[in-house]
Amino acid sequence: MSKKDFYEILGISKGASAEEIKKAYRKKAIEFHPDKNPGNKDAEENFKLAAEAYEVLSDPDKKARYDQYGHAAFDGAGGFGGGHHMNMDDIFSQFGDIFGGAFGGGFGGGFGGGGTRRMKGSNLRIKVKLTLDEIVNGVEKKVKVKRKIQAPGVRYKTCPTCNGAGQVLKVTNTILGRMQTATTCHVCGGSGQTIESKPTNADAHGMLMEDETVSIKIPAGVADGMQLKVSGKGNDAPGNGIPGDLIVVIEEVEHEFLKREGENLHYDLYISFAEAALGVSKELEAVNGKVRIKLDEGIQSGKILRLKGKGIPSLNSYGNGDLLVHVNVWTPKSLTKEQRQFFEKSLTDENFIPKPEKSEKSFFEKVKDMFS
């Protein structure tokens, strides 16, 4: 079943501003909030969908990728992107401040602990190099990641400064009267917990650095510079918080013969005068093996042959791009005496005088066709 459009979920247009996106999410979050819909599974699902949509559309980078590739920018198998694995605690932790005031400042329904928030670990970022073959076919990569984990045996206690609330109240006297504001507890960072005991090899936050091998399933059709997200494989957070994410940046290794342009591939084929005049069959190196093409006799330099479906798979739709073969007639740089005599005689031979037909497209027309 296809996923619902994020803009449709929030009831906004694609050109909505950041503030409009935020307002639309707050409206949906309040409408489907668990406190207003106890036991209603449909409302809970809509609540999660709205949070997933907001997580993407509120982030300029994620929004740009979603606008270009749709859900495929995040759905590349194995937990990339979006809020696909967000639970209620995740949502209240990340976005609770947007709609919490509508429910008395707490998050109700047993979520969020009356103002405490679960800490989220920091994200990690790695680059993964992919060959053109791997991009065309998709690949599973195993990478070693050095990430912080909560040390086994670490014990926490309620923060004595905020009494587990995660926030401290500050009262200020102003000309308008006494103003009360809540700020994140500076001792526990909002988690409501401090360390009671920890192993000697753990740091001040009860964390250890550990190497972990992470398997990353990369879908076919990704592009250089694209970022994918593996949820929960960043650094752990103190106090049984929410793990950060692993951001995977795609780096495309340049192919020796093939040049990529979006979903199409380009190949420069060089042939001799004799091959151009007589016609010839040529074998080319393409992704997933070699392909053979037939060049008609009298083929002109600059001719572009399009091999349908021999390019890059599309991330957000079915089918592949094409392989565009650019024919270049190679001019020899040195000639033997006999060859020179032959071409000197050909200078006035009527058969060798250029006579382009009206059907022959100009260079600019070919370029226009190539990009259309």
Short mmCIF file of C-alpha atoms in Angstrom, two decimals:
data_model
loop_
_atom_site.label_atom_id
_atom_site.label_comp_id
_atom_site.label_asym_id
_atom_site.label_seq_id
_atom_site.Cartn_x
_atom_site.Cartn_y
_atom_site.Cartn_z
CA MET A 1 0.00 0.00 0.00
CA SER A 2 1.44 3.38 -0.98
CA LYS A 3 2.23 5.91 1.71
CA LYS A 4 0.08 9.01 2.06
CA ASP A 5 1.57 12.30 0.91
CA PHE A 6 3.07 14.32 3.78
CA TYR A 7 1.52 17.58 2.56
CA GLU A 8 -1.86 15.87 2.38
CA ILE A 9 -1.47 14.52 5.91
CA LEU A 10 -0.98 18.05 7.30
CA GLY A 11 -3.54 19.60 4.93
CA ILE A 12 -1.14 22.10 3.37
CA SER A 13 0.19 22.95 -0.08
CA LYS A 14 3.71 22.22 -1.28
CA GLY A 15 4.56 25.91 -1.13
CA ALA A 16 3.65 26.28 2.57
CA SER A 17 6.05 28.32 4.72
CA ALA A 18 7.86 26.93 7.77
CA GLU A 19 5.41 28.71 10.07
CA GLU A 20 2.40 27.33 8.15
CA ILE A 21 3.85 23.82 8.39
CA LYS A 22 4.30 24.23 12.15
CA LYS A 23 0.76 25.58 12.65
CA ALA A 24 -0.73 22.76 10.55
CA TYR A 25 1.13 20.14 12.57
CA ARG A 26 0.05 21.66 15.89
CA LYS A 27 -3.58 21.60 14.72
CA LYS A 28 -3.36 17.93 13.72
CA ALA A 29 -1.43 16.96 16.85
CA ILE A 30 -4.06 18.53 19.10
CA GLU A 31 -6.90 16.97 17.08
CA PHE A 32 -5.49 13.44 17.38
CA HIS A 33 -3.73 13.80 20.77
CA PRO A 34 -4.04 10.64 22.95
CA ASP A 35 -5.54 12.69 25.80
CA LYS A 36 -8.44 13.73 23.56
CA ASN A 37 -8.86 10.27 22.02
CA PRO A 38 -8.24 7.67 24.74
CA GLY A 39 -8.09 4.15 23.35
CA ASN A 40 -8.69 5.30 19.76
CA LYS A 41 -6.17 3.43 17.59
CA ASP A 42 -7.07 5.39 14.42
CA ALA A 43 -6.41 8.67 16.21
CA GLU A 44 -3.10 7.32 17.51
CA GLU A 45 -2.07 6.31 13.98
CA ASN A 46 -3.01 9.75 12.62
CA PHE A 47 -1.07 11.33 15.49
CA LYS A 48 2.05 9.37 14.47
CA LEU A 49 1.55 10.12 10.75
CA ALA A 50 1.34 13.84 11.48
CA ALA A 51 4.56 13.67 13.51
CA GLU A 52 6.28 11.75 10.72
CA ALA A 53 5.19 14.34 8.16
CA TYR A 54 6.30 17.23 10.38
CA GLU A 55 9.69 15.65 11.10
CA VAL A 56 10.46 15.68 7.37
CA LEU A 57 8.78 18.91 6.24
CA SER A 58 10.16 20.99 9.15
CA ASP A 59 13.74 20.07 8.18
CA PRO A 60 14.87 22.01 5.06
CA ASP A 61 17.26 19.26 3.92
CA LYS A 62 14.75 16.45 4.39
CA LYS A 63 11.99 18.55 2.82
CA ALA A 64 14.14 19.20 -0.28
CA ARG A 65 14.85 15.48 -0.68
CA TYR A 66 11.18 14.61 -0.16
CA ASP A 67 10.09 17.21 -2.73
CA GLN A 68 12.52 15.70 -5.25
CA TYR A 69 12.20 11.97 -4.59
CA GLY A 70 9.03 11.54 -2.51
CA HIS A 71 8.92 8.73 0.06
CA ALA A 72 11.61 6.87 -1.88
CA ALA A 73 14.18 9.34 -0.48
CA PHE A 74 13.70 7.67 2.91
CA ASP A 75 12.14 4.28 2.21
CA GLY A 76 15.19 2.58 0.83
CA ALA A 77 14.69 -0.50 3.02
CA GLY A 78 16.21 -0.92 6.43
CA GLY A 79 14.91 2.10 8.31
CA PHE A 80 15.93 5.21 6.41
CA GLY A 81 14.55 8.58 7.27
CA GLY A 82 11.25 10.02 8.22
CA GLY A 83 9.57 9.02 11.48
CA HIS A 84 8.85 5.45 10.44
CA HIS A 85 9.99 4.05 13.78
CA MET A 86 8.82 6.86 16.06
CA ASN A 87 6.89 5.85 19.12
CA MET A 88 4.88 8.12 21.39
CA ASP A 89 7.88 8.90 23.59
CA ASP A 90 9.90 9.90 20.53
CA ILE A 91 7.15 12.25 19.37
CA PHE A 92 6.62 13.93 22.74
CA SER A 93 10.37 14.19 23.25
CA GLN A 94 11.01 15.91 19.92
CA PHE A 95 7.84 17.92 19.33
CA GLY A 96 5.98 18.07 22.64
CA ASP A 97 6.71 21.76 23.12
CA ILE A 98 4.69 22.56 19.99
CA PHE A 99 1.37 21.32 21.35
CA GLY A 100 2.00 20.59 25.03
CA GLY A 101 0.44 23.85 26.21
CA ALA A 102 -2.93 22.73 24.92
CA PHE A 103 -2.87 19.97 27.52
CA GLY A 104 -1.88 21.80 30.65
CA GLY A 105 1.86 21.73 29.94
CA GLY A 106 2.11 17.97 30.37
CA PHE A 107 1.76 15.31 27.74
CA GLY A 108 -0.87 13.21 29.45
CA GLY A 109 -1.80 9.61 28.84
CA GLY A 110 1.29 8.45 30.71
CA PHE A 111 3.57 9.91 28.04
CA GLY A 112 6.39 12.28 28.79
CA GLY A 113 6.27 12.02 32.57
CA GLY A 114 4.60 15.35 33.35
CA GLY A 115 7.26 17.53 31.76
CA THR A 116 10.36 15.35 31.84
CA ARG A 117 11.76 14.60 28.45
CA ARG A 118 13.82 11.72 27.24
CA MET A 119 17.22 12.85 26.05
CA LYS A 120 18.16 12.05 22.48
CA GLY A 121 21.68 10.99 21.60
CA SER A 122 23.67 12.87 19.00
CA ASN A 123 23.64 11.77 15.37
CA LEU A 124 26.65 10.21 13.70
CA ARG A 125 27.64 10.89 10.10
CA ILE A 126 29.58 8.63 7.73
CA LYS A 127 30.38 8.58 4.02
CA VAL A 128 29.81 5.44 1.97
CA LYS A 129 31.50 5.12 -1.43
CA LEU A 130 29.47 3.37 -4.12
CA THR A 131 30.46 2.24 -7.59
CA LEU A 132 28.12 2.80 -10.51
CA ASP A 133 27.27 -0.92 -10.53
CA GLU A 134 26.27 -0.73 -6.85
CA ILE A 135 24.13 2.34 -7.51
CA VAL A 136 22.34 0.65 -10.40
CA ASN A 137 21.66 -2.61 -8.53
CA GLY A 138 21.34 -1.46 -4.92
CA VAL A 139 23.66 -2.89 -2.31
CA GLU A 140 23.96 -3.85 1.34
CA LYS A 141 27.02 -2.36 3.00
CA LYS A 142 28.48 -3.32 6.36
CA VAL A 143 30.30 -0.43 8.02
CA LYS A 144 32.09 -0.17 11.34
CA VAL A 145 30.77 2.69 13.45
CA LYS A 146 32.31 4.03 16.66
CA ARG A 147 29.32 5.03 18.79
CA LYS A 148 28.60 5.87 22.43
CA ILE A 149 26.53 3.32 24.34
CA GLN A 150 25.17 3.38 27.86
CA ALA A 151 27.62 1.45 30.03
CA PRO A 152 26.33 -1.85 31.45
CA GLY A 153 25.69 -1.50 35.17
CA VAL A 154 25.23 2.28 35.26
CA ARG A 155 22.49 3.31 37.72
CA TYR A 156 20.51 6.53 37.80
CA LYS A 157 18.61 8.37 40.51
CA THR A 158 16.03 11.14 40.50
CA CYS A 159 17.65 14.51 39.94
CA PRO A 160 17.63 16.36 43.31
CA THR A 161 17.54 19.78 41.64
CA CYS A 162 14.31 19.33 39.65
CA ASN A 163 12.93 16.31 41.58
CA GLY A 164 12.68 14.34 38.35
CA ALA A 165 10.60 16.97 36.51
CA GLY A 166 13.36 17.85 34.06
CA GLN A 167 12.47 21.54 34.48
CA VAL A 168 12.96 24.15 37.15
CA LEU A 169 10.59 27.04 37.77
CA LYS A 170 11.93 30.56 37.96
CA VAL A 171 9.86 33.43 39.39
CA THR A 172 10.71 36.98 38.28
CA ASN A 173 9.17 40.19 39.60
CA THR A 174 8.26 42.56 36.75
CA ILE A 175 6.20 45.72 36.42
CA LEU A 176 3.38 43.45 35.26
CA GLY A 177 3.65 41.30 38.37
CA ARG A 178 5.28 38.00 39.17
CA MET A 179 6.22 36.03 36.04
CA GLN A 180 6.82 32.31 36.29
CA THR A 181 8.87 30.53 33.62
CA ALA A 182 10.03 26.95 33.28
CA THR A 183 13.54 26.20 32.02
CA THR A 184 15.38 22.96 31.41
CA CYS A 185 17.18 21.72 34.50
CA HIS A 186 20.88 22.57 34.14
CA VAL A 187 21.95 19.60 36.29
CA CYS A 188 20.26 16.70 34.46
CA GLY A 189 19.73 18.42 31.11
CA GLY A 190 16.00 17.75 31.24
CA SER A 191 16.17 13.97 31.70
CA GLY A 192 15.09 14.13 35.38
CA GLN A 193 17.91 11.73 36.33
CA THR A 194 21.49 11.91 37.52
CA ILE A 195 24.06 9.14 37.85
CA GLU A 196 24.04 7.23 41.12
CA SER A 197 26.85 4.80 40.25
CA LYS A 198 28.77 3.81 37.13
CA PRO A 199 31.60 1.51 36.02
CA THR A 200 35.08 2.96 36.31
CA ASN A 201 35.62 2.85 32.56
CA ALA A 202 32.50 4.93 31.81
CA ASP A 203 32.63 8.68 31.25
CA ALA A 204 30.93 11.31 33.43
CA HIS A 205 27.61 10.61 31.72
CA GLY A 206 27.82 6.84 32.15
CA MET A 207 28.71 6.23 28.50
CA LEU A 208 31.25 4.00 26.75
CA MET A 209 32.68 4.18 23.24
CA GLU A 210 32.16 0.97 21.29
CA ASP A 211 32.76 -0.27 17.73
CA GLU A 212 29.65 -1.70 16.09
CA THR A 213 29.19 -3.16 12.62
CA VAL A 214 26.04 -1.72 11.07
CA SER A 215 24.38 -3.22 8.00
CA ILE A 216 23.03 -0.58 5.61
CA LYS A 217 20.65 -1.50 2.80
CA ILE A 218 21.06 1.11 0.08
CA PRO A 219 18.36 1.22 -2.60
CA ALA A 220 19.13 1.36 -6.31
CA GLY A 221 19.18 4.81 -7.86
CA VAL A 222 20.76 6.91 -5.10
CA ALA A 223 22.91 9.88 -6.12
CA ASP A 224 26.13 11.52 -5.00
CA GLY A 225 25.58 13.70 -1.94
CA MET A 226 22.25 12.11 -1.01
CA GLN A 227 21.78 11.50 2.71
CA LEU A 228 20.04 8.43 4.13
CA LYS A 229 19.21 7.81 7.77
CA VAL A 230 19.55 4.61 9.78
CA SER A 231 17.34 5.19 12.83
CA GLY A 232 18.76 4.48 16.27
CA LYS A 233 22.34 3.80 15.21
CA GLY A 234 23.83 7.08 16.40
CA ASN A 235 25.06 7.72 19.93
CA ASP A 236 23.01 6.50 22.90
CA ALA A 237 21.69 9.11 25.32
CA PRO A 238 22.25 9.06 29.09
CA GLY A 239 19.40 7.93 31.32
CA ASN A 240 17.89 5.35 28.95
CA GLY A 241 17.18 8.10 26.42
CA ILE A 242 16.50 7.84 22.70
CA PRO A 243 19.48 6.83 20.53
CA GLY A 244 20.54 9.26 17.83
CA ASP A 245 20.61 8.32 14.17
CA LEU A 246 23.32 7.35 11.71
CA ILE A 247 23.40 9.71 8.74
CA VAL A 248 24.80 8.01 5.64
CA VAL A 249 26.18 10.33 2.95
CA ILE A 250 26.46 8.77 -0.51
CA GLU A 251 29.71 9.32 -2.39
CA GLU A 252 29.67 8.14 -6.01
CA VAL A 253 32.90 6.69 -7.41
CA GLU A 254 33.44 7.93 -10.97
CA HIS A 255 33.21 5.24 -13.65
CA GLU A 256 36.05 4.84 -16.14
CA PHE A 257 33.83 5.05 -19.25
CA LEU A 258 30.30 5.98 -18.25
CA LYS A 259 29.25 9.46 -17.15
CA ARG A 260 26.08 9.94 -15.15
CA GLU A 261 23.50 12.67 -15.69
CA GLY A 262 20.51 12.14 -13.41
CA GLU A 263 19.04 8.78 -14.39
CA ASN A 264 20.79 8.68 -17.79
CA LEU A 265 24.28 7.45 -18.61
CA HIS A 266 26.55 8.81 -21.35
CA TYR A 267 29.18 6.88 -23.30
CA ASP A 268 31.68 8.38 -25.78
CA LEU A 269 32.23 5.93 -28.65
CA TYR A 270 35.14 6.66 -30.98
CA ILE A 271 35.19 5.10 -34.45
CA SER A 272 37.48 5.44 -37.49
CA PHE A 273 36.68 7.00 -40.90
CA ALA A 274 36.49 3.49 -42.34
CA GLU A 275 34.07 2.27 -39.66
CA ALA A 276 31.87 5.33 -40.15
CA ALA A 277 31.78 4.88 -43.90
CA LEU A 278 31.24 1.10 -43.99
CA GLY A 279 29.15 0.62 -40.86
CA VAL A 280 30.22 -1.67 -38.05
CA SER A 281 28.99 -3.61 -35.03
CA LYS A 282 30.47 -2.45 -31.73
CA GLU A 283 30.49 -3.90 -28.21
CA LEU A 284 30.20 -1.37 -25.38
CA GLU A 285 30.76 -1.68 -21.66
CA ALA A 286 27.56 -0.81 -19.82
CA VAL A 287 26.33 -1.46 -16.28
CA ASN A 288 25.35 -5.10 -15.72
CA GLY A 289 27.46 -6.32 -18.63
CA LYS A 290 28.32 -5.49 -22.21
CA VAL A 291 25.89 -4.44 -24.95
CA ARG A 292 26.30 -4.68 -28.74
CA ILE A 293 25.09 -1.97 -31.11
CA LYS A 294 25.08 -1.74 -34.91
CA LEU A 295 26.25 1.46 -36.59
CA ASP A 296 24.76 2.11 -40.02
CA GLU A 297 27.12 2.83 -42.91
CA GLY A 298 27.63 6.54 -43.42
CA ILE A 299 26.97 7.35 -39.73
CA GLN A 300 27.89 10.93 -38.87
CA SER A 301 30.10 12.17 -36.04
CA GLY A 302 27.95 13.63 -33.27
CA LYS A 303 25.17 11.08 -33.77
CA ILE A 304 23.54 10.11 -30.45
CA LEU A 305 22.14 6.60 -30.10
CA ARG A 306 19.71 6.05 -27.24
CA LEU A 307 19.55 2.61 -25.58
CA LYS A 308 16.29 2.56 -23.63
CA GLY A 309 16.33 1.35 -20.04
CA LYS A 310 20.11 0.87 -19.85
CA GLY A 311 20.60 3.73 -17.39
CA ILE A 312 20.01 4.28 -13.66
CA PRO A 313 16.85 3.03 -11.87
CA SER A 314 14.48 5.79 -10.79
CA LEU A 315 14.15 6.22 -7.02
CA ASN A 316 10.58 7.51 -7.01
CA SER A 317 9.05 5.74 -10.00
CA TYR A 318 9.25 2.58 -12.05
CA GLY A 319 11.75 2.06 -14.85
CA ASN A 320 15.30 3.08 -15.66
CA GLY A 321 16.98 5.95 -17.43
CA ASP A 322 18.70 5.45 -20.78
CA LEU A 323 22.24 4.94 -22.06
CA LEU A 324 23.16 7.65 -24.57
CA VAL A 325 25.97 6.65 -26.93
CA HIS A 326 27.76 9.62 -28.49
CA VAL A 327 29.42 8.70 -31.81
CA ASN A 328 32.72 10.45 -32.48
CA VAL A 329 34.58 9.88 -35.76
CA TRP A 330 38.28 9.85 -34.92
CA THR A 331 40.55 11.87 -37.19
CA PRO A 332 44.06 10.39 -37.52
CA LYS A 333 46.83 12.78 -36.52
CA SER A 334 49.45 11.34 -38.87
CA LEU A 335 49.19 9.70 -42.30
CA THR A 336 51.36 7.46 -44.44
CA LYS A 337 52.31 8.61 -47.95
CA GLU A 338 49.67 6.39 -49.53
CA GLN A 339 46.97 7.54 -47.09
CA ARG A 340 47.82 11.18 -47.74
CA GLN A 341 47.56 10.64 -51.49
CA PHE A 342 44.18 8.97 -51.06
CA PHE A 343 42.75 11.87 -49.06
CA GLU A 344 44.26 14.48 -51.39
CA LYS A 345 42.41 12.82 -54.27
CA SER A 346 39.25 12.76 -52.13
CA LEU A 347 39.30 16.53 -51.62
CA THR A 348 37.60 17.10 -54.95
CA ASP A 349 35.66 13.86 -55.04
CA GLU A 350 31.97 14.74 -55.06
CA ASN A 351 31.18 11.79 -52.78
CA PHE A 352 33.35 13.29 -50.01
CA ILE A 353 31.87 16.81 -50.11
CA PRO A 354 29.61 17.35 -47.05
CA LYS A 355 25.95 17.39 -48.01
CA PRO A 356 23.92 17.44 -44.80
CA GLU A 357 20.30 16.53 -45.31
CA LYS A 358 17.48 18.58 -43.81
CA SER A 359 16.71 15.65 -41.54
CA GLU A 360 20.19 15.93 -40.01
CA LYS A 361 19.87 17.75 -36.70
CA SER A 362 22.29 20.47 -35.69
CA PHE A 363 24.47 20.16 -32.62
CA PHE A 364 22.17 22.50 -30.65
CA GLU A 365 19.10 20.48 -31.65
CA LYS A 366 20.80 17.30 -30.46
CA VAL A 367 21.63 18.89 -27.11
CA LYS A 368 18.04 20.13 -26.80
CA ASP A 369 16.68 16.64 -27.55
CA MET A 370 19.10 15.11 -25.06
CA PHE A 371 17.78 17.22 -22.18
CA SER A 372 14.10 17.09 -23.12
#
